mmCIF file of C-alpha atoms and ligand atoms in Angstrom:
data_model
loop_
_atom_site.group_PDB
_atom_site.id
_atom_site.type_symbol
_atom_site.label_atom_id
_atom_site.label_comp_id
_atom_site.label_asym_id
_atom_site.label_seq_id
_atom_site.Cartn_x
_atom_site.Cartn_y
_atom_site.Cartn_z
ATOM 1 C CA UNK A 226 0.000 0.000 0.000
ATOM 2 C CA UNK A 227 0.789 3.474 -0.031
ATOM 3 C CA UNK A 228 2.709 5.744 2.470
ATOM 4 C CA UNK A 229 -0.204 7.582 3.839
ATOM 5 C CA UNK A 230 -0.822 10.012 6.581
ATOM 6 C CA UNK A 231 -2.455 8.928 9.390
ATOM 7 C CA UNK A 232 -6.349 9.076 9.387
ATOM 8 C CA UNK A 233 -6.129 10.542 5.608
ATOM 9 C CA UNK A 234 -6.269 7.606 3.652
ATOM 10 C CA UNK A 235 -8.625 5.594 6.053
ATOM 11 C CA UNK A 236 -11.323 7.938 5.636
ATOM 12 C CA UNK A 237 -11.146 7.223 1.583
ATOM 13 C CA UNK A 238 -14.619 6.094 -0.025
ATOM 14 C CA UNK A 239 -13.621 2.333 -1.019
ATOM 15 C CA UNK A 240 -16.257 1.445 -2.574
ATOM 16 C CA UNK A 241 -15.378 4.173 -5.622
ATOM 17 C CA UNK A 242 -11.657 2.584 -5.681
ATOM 18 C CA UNK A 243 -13.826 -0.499 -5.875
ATOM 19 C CA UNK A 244 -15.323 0.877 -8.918
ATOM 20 C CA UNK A 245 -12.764 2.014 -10.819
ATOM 21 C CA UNK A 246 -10.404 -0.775 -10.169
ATOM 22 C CA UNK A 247 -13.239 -2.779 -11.848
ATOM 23 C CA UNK A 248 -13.558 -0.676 -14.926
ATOM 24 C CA UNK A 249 -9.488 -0.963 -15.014
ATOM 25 C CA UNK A 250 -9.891 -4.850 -15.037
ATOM 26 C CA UNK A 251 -12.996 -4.208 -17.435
ATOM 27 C CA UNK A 252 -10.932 -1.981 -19.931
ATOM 28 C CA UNK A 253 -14.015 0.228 -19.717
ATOM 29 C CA UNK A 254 -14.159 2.700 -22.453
ATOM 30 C CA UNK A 255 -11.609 1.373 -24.517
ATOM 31 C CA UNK A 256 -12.302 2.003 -28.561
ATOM 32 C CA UNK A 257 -9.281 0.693 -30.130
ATOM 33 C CA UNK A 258 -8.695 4.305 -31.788
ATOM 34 C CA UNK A 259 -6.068 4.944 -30.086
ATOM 35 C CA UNK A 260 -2.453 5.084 -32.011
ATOM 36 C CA UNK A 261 -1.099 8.644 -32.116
ATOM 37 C CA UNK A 262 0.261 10.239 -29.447
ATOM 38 C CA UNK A 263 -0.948 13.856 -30.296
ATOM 39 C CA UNK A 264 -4.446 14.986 -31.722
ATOM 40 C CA UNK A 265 -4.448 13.993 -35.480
ATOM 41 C CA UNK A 266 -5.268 16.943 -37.769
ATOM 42 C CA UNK A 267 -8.664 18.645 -36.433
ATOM 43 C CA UNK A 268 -9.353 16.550 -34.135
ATOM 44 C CA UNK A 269 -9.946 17.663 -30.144
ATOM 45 C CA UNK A 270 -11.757 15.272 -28.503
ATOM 46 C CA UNK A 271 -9.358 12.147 -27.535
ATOM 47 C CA UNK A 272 -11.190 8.527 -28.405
ATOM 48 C CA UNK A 273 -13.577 7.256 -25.748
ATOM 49 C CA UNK A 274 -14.078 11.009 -24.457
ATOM 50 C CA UNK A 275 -17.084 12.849 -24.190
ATOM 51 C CA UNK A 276 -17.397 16.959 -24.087
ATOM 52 C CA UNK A 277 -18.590 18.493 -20.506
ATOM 53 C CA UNK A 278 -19.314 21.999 -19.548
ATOM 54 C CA UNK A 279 -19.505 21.567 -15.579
ATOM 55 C CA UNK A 280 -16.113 20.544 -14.159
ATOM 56 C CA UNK A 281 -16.780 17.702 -12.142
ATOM 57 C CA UNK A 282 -15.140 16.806 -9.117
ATOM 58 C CA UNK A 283 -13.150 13.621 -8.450
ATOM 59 C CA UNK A 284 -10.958 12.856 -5.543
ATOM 60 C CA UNK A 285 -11.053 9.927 -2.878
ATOM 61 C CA UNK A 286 -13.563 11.407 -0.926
ATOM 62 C CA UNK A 287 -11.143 13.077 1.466
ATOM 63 C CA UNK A 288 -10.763 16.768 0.566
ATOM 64 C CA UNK A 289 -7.945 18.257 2.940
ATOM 65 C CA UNK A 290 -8.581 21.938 3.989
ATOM 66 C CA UNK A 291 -4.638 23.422 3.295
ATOM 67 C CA UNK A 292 -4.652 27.051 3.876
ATOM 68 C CA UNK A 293 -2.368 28.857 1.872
ATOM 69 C CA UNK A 294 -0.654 29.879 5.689
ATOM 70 C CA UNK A 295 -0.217 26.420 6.238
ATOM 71 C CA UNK A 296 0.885 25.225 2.438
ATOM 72 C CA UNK A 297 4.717 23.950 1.738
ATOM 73 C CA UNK A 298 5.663 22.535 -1.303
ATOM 74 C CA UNK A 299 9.224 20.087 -0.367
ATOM 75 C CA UNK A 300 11.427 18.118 -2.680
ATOM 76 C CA UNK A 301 12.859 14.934 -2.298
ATOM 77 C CA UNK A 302 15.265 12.519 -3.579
ATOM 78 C CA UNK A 303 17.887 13.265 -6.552
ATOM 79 C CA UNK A 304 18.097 17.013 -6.962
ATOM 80 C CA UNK A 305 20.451 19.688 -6.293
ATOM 81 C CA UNK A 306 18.536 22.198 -4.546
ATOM 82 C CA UNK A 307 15.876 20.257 -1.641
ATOM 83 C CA UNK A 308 13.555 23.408 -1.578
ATOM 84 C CA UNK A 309 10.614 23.922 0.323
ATOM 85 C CA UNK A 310 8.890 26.371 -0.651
ATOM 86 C CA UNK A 311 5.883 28.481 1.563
ATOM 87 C CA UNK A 312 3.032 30.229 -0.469
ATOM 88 C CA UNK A 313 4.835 33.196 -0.467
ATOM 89 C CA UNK A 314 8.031 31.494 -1.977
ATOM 90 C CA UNK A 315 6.032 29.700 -4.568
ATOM 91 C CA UNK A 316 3.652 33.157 -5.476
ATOM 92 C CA UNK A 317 7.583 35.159 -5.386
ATOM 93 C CA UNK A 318 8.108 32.573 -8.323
ATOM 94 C CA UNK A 319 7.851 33.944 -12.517
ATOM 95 C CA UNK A 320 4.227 33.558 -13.307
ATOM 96 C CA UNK A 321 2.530 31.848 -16.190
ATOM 97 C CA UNK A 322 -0.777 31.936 -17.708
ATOM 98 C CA UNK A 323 -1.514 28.444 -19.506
ATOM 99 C CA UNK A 324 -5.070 27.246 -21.387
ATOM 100 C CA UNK A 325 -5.227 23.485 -21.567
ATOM 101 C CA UNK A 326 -7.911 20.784 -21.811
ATOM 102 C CA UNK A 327 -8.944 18.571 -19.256
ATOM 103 C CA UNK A 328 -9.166 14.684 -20.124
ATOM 104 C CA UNK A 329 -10.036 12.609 -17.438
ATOM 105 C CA UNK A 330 -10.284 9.061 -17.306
ATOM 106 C CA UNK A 331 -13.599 8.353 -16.448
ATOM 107 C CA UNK A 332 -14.838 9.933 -19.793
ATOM 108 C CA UNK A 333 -15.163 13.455 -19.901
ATOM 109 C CA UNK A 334 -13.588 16.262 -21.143
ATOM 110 C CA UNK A 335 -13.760 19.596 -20.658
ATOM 111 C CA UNK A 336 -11.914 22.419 -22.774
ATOM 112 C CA UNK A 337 -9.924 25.993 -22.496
ATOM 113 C CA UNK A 338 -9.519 25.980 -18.855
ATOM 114 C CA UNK A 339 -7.339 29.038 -18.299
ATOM 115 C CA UNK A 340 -4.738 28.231 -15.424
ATOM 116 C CA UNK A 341 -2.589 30.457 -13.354
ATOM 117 C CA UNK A 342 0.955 29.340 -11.499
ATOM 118 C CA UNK A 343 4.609 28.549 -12.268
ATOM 119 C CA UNK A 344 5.691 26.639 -14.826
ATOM 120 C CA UNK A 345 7.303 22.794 -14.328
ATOM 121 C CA UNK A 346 10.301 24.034 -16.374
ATOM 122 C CA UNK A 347 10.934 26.534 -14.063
ATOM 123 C CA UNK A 348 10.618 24.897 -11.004
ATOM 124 C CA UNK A 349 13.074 22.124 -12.448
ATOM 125 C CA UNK A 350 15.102 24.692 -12.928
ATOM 126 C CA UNK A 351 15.364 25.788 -9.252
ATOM 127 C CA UNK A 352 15.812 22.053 -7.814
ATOM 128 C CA UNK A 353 17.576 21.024 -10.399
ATOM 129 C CA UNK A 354 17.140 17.340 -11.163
ATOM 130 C CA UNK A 355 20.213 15.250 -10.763
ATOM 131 C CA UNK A 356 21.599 12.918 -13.732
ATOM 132 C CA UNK A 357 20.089 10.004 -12.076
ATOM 133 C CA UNK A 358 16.701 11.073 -11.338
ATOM 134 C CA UNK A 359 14.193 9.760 -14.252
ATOM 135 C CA UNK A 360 11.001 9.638 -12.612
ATOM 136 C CA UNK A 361 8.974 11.915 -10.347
ATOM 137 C CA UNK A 362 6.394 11.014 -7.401
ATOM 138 C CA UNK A 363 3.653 13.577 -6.734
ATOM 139 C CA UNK A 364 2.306 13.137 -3.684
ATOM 140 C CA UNK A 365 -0.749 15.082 -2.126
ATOM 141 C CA UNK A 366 -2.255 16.293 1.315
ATOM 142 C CA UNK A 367 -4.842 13.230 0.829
ATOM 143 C CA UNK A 368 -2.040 10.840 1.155
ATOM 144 C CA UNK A 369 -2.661 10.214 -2.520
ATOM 145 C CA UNK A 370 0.788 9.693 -5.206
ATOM 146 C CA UNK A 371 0.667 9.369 -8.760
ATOM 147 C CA UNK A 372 3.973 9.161 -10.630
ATOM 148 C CA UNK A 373 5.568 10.641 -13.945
ATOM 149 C CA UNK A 374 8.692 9.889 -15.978
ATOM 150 C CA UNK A 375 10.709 13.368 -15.999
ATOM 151 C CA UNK A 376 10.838 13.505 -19.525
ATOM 152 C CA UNK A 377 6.899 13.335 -19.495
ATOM 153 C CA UNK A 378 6.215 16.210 -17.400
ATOM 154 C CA UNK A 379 9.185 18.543 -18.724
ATOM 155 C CA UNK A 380 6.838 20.771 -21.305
ATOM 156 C CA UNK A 381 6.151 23.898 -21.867
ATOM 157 C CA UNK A 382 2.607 22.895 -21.032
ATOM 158 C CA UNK A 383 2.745 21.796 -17.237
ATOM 159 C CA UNK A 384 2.376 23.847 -14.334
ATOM 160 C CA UNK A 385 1.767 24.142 -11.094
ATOM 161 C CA UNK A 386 -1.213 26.089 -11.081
ATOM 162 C CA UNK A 387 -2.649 28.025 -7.721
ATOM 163 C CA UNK A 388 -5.590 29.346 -9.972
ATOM 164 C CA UNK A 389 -7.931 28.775 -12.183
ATOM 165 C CA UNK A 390 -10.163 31.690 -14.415
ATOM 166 C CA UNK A 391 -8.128 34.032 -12.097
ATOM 167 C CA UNK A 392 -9.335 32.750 -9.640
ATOM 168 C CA UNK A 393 -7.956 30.632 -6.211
ATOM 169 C CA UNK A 394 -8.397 27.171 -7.088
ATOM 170 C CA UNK A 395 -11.209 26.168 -4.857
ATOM 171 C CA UNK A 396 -10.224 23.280 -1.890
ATOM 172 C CA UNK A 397 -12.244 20.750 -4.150
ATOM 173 C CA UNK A 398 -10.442 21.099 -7.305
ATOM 174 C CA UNK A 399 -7.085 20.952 -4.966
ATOM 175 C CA UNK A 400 -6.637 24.078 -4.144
ATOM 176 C CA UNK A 401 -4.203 26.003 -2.882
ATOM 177 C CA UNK A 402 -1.832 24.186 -5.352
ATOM 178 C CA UNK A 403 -2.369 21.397 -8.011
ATOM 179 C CA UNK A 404 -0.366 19.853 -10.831
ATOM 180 C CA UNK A 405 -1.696 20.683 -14.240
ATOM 181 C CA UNK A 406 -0.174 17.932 -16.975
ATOM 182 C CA UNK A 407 -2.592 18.592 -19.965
ATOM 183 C CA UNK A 408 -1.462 15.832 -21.967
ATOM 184 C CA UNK A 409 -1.820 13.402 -19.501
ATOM 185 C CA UNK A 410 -5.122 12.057 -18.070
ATOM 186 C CA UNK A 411 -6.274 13.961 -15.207
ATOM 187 C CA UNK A 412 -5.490 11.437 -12.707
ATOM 188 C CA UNK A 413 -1.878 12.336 -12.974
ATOM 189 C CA UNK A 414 -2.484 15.881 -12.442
ATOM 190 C CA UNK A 415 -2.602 15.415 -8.399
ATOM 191 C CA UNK A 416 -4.461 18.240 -5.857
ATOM 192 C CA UNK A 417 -3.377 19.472 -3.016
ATOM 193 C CA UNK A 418 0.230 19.457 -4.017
ATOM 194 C CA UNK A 419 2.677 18.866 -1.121
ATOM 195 C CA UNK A 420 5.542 17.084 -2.154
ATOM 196 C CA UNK A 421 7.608 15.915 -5.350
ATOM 197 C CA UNK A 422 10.229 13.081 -4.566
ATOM 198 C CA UNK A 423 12.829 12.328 -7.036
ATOM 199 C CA UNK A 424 13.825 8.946 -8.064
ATOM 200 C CA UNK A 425 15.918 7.274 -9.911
ATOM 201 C CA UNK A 426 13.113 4.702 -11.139
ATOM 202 C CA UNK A 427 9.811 4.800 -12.215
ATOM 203 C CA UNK A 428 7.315 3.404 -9.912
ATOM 204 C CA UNK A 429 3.206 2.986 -9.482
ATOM 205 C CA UNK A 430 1.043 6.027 -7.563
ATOM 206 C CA UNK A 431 -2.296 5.455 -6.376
ATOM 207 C CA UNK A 432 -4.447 4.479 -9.064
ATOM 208 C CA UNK A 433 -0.964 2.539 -11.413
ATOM 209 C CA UNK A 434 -0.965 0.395 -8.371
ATOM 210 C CA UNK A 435 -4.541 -0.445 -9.071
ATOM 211 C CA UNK A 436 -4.884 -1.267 -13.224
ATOM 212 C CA UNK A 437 -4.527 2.644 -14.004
ATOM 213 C CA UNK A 438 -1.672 2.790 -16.887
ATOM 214 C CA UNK A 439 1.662 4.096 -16.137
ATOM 215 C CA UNK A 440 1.907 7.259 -19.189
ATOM 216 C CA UNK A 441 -1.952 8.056 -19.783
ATOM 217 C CA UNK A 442 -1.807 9.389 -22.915
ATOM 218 C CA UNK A 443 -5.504 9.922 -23.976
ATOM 219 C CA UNK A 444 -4.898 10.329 -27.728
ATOM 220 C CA UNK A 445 -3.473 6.658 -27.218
ATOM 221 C CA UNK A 446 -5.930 5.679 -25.080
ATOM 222 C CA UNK A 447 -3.167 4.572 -22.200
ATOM 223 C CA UNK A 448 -6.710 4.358 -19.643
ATOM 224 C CA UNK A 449 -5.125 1.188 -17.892
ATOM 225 C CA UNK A 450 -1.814 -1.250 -18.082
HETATM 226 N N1 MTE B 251 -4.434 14.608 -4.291
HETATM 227 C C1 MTE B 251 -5.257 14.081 -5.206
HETATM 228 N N2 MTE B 251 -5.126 14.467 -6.481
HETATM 229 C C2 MTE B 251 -5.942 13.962 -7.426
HETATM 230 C C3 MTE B 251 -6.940 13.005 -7.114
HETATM 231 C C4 MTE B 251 -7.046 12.611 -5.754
HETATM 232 O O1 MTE B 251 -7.886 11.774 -5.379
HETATM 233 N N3 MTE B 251 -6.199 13.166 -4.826
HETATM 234 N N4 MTE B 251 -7.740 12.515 -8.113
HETATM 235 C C5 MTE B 251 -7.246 12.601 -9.495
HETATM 236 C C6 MTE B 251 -8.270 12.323 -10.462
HETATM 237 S S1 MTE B 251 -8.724 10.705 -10.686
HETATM 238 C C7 MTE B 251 -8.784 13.311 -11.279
HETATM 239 S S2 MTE B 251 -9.790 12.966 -12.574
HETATM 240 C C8 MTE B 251 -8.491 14.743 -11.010
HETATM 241 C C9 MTE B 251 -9.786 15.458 -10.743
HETATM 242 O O2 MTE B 251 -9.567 16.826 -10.514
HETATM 243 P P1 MTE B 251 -10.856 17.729 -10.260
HETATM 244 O O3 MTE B 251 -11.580 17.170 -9.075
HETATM 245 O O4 MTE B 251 -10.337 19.104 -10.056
HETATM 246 O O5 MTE B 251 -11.693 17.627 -11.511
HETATM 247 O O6 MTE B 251 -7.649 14.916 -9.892
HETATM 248 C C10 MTE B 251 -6.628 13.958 -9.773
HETATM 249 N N5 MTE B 251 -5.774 14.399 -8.713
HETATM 250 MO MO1 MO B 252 -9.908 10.661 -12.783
#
């Protein structure tokens, strides 16, 4: 199991990891599109997907209140620089403005969400990665981890994002601070951001370690593995 915080984790709905373990082992969803790894020529909507308005909510049923008093963002494993950074550090940071669509793995979709934070190649360019490290462990206030090979999230596209419309990211979309790796399924893009370890080898988060697929690429449709 997972390193989890006391109490966090125990509170988690099981019966919707129940669920969606069973629509891993199902390969729910699954059209057999999938090839590419980018959109094909005017095309948006990744196979399988479906187009929302609403932005729904998904999390393990635990949402952790973090005020942005309380909020550090540390580093661990193979970097240079083991940072930890308070809201003020991270907001004293270059800013970027990013729009991206959402893809999540349960089906829907939802386009040109506007986000607000600092970018992942600036960050990486404070801690500094060492030659060994090749994989990355986000871990968040909920006790939940998902993981991501370095090369995957090192584009111009990912952020840590503190907002969203201009506006603070509400505490159920992971707010203060949440990942934001568009070309990912949502899953990987993990709320209430409090640490990023390191490592020198890739290794399942939360849902990998239950059927969920290592990359998730949507335009390959990488839903489970
Ligand atoms: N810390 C944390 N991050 C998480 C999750 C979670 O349970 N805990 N769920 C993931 C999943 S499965 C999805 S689809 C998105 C949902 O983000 P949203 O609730 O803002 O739509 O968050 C991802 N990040
Ligand atoms: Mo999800």
């Amino acid at each position: 199991m997972d390193k989890t915080e006391p109490g966090m984790l125990g509170k988690i709905k099981q019966k919707l990891i129940d669920t969606k373990q069973k629509w891993a082992a199902d390969g729910r969803l699954l059209t057999g599109e999938g090839a590419s790894p980018q959109a094909p020529e005017g095309r948006r909507l990744p196979p399988g997907q479906r187009l929302v308005k609403d932005w729904p909510v998904l999390d393990l049923g635990v949402q952790p209140l973090v005020s942005p008093r309380d909020w550090k963002l540390s580093v661990g494993g193979a970097v240079e620089n083991l940072i930890a950074w308070s809201f003020q550090d991270f907001m004293a940071q270059p800013q970027v403005e990013i729009v991206s669509d959402i893809h999540c793995v349960t089906g829907w979709s939802r386009y040109d969400n506007r986000w607000q934070g600092v970018s992942i190649k600036h960050f990486l360019s404070v801690v500094r990665p060492k030659p060994g490290a090749t994989a990355l462990m986000l871990h968040g206030h909920d006790g939940y981890t998902t993981n991501v090979r370095l090369e995957t999230i090192d584009q111009d596209d990912v952020l840590i994002a503190h907002s969203w419309e201009g506006k603070p990211l509400t505490r159920e979309h992971g707010g203060p601070v949440r990942l934001v790796m568009p070309r990912k399924y949502f899953w990987k893009s993990a709320k209430w951001l409090k640490h990023i370890a390191f490592l020198d080898k890739d290794g399942p988060g939360f849902w990998e370690a239950r059927g969920y697929h290592m990359d998730g690429d949507p335009w390959r449709e990488e839903r489970y593995g």
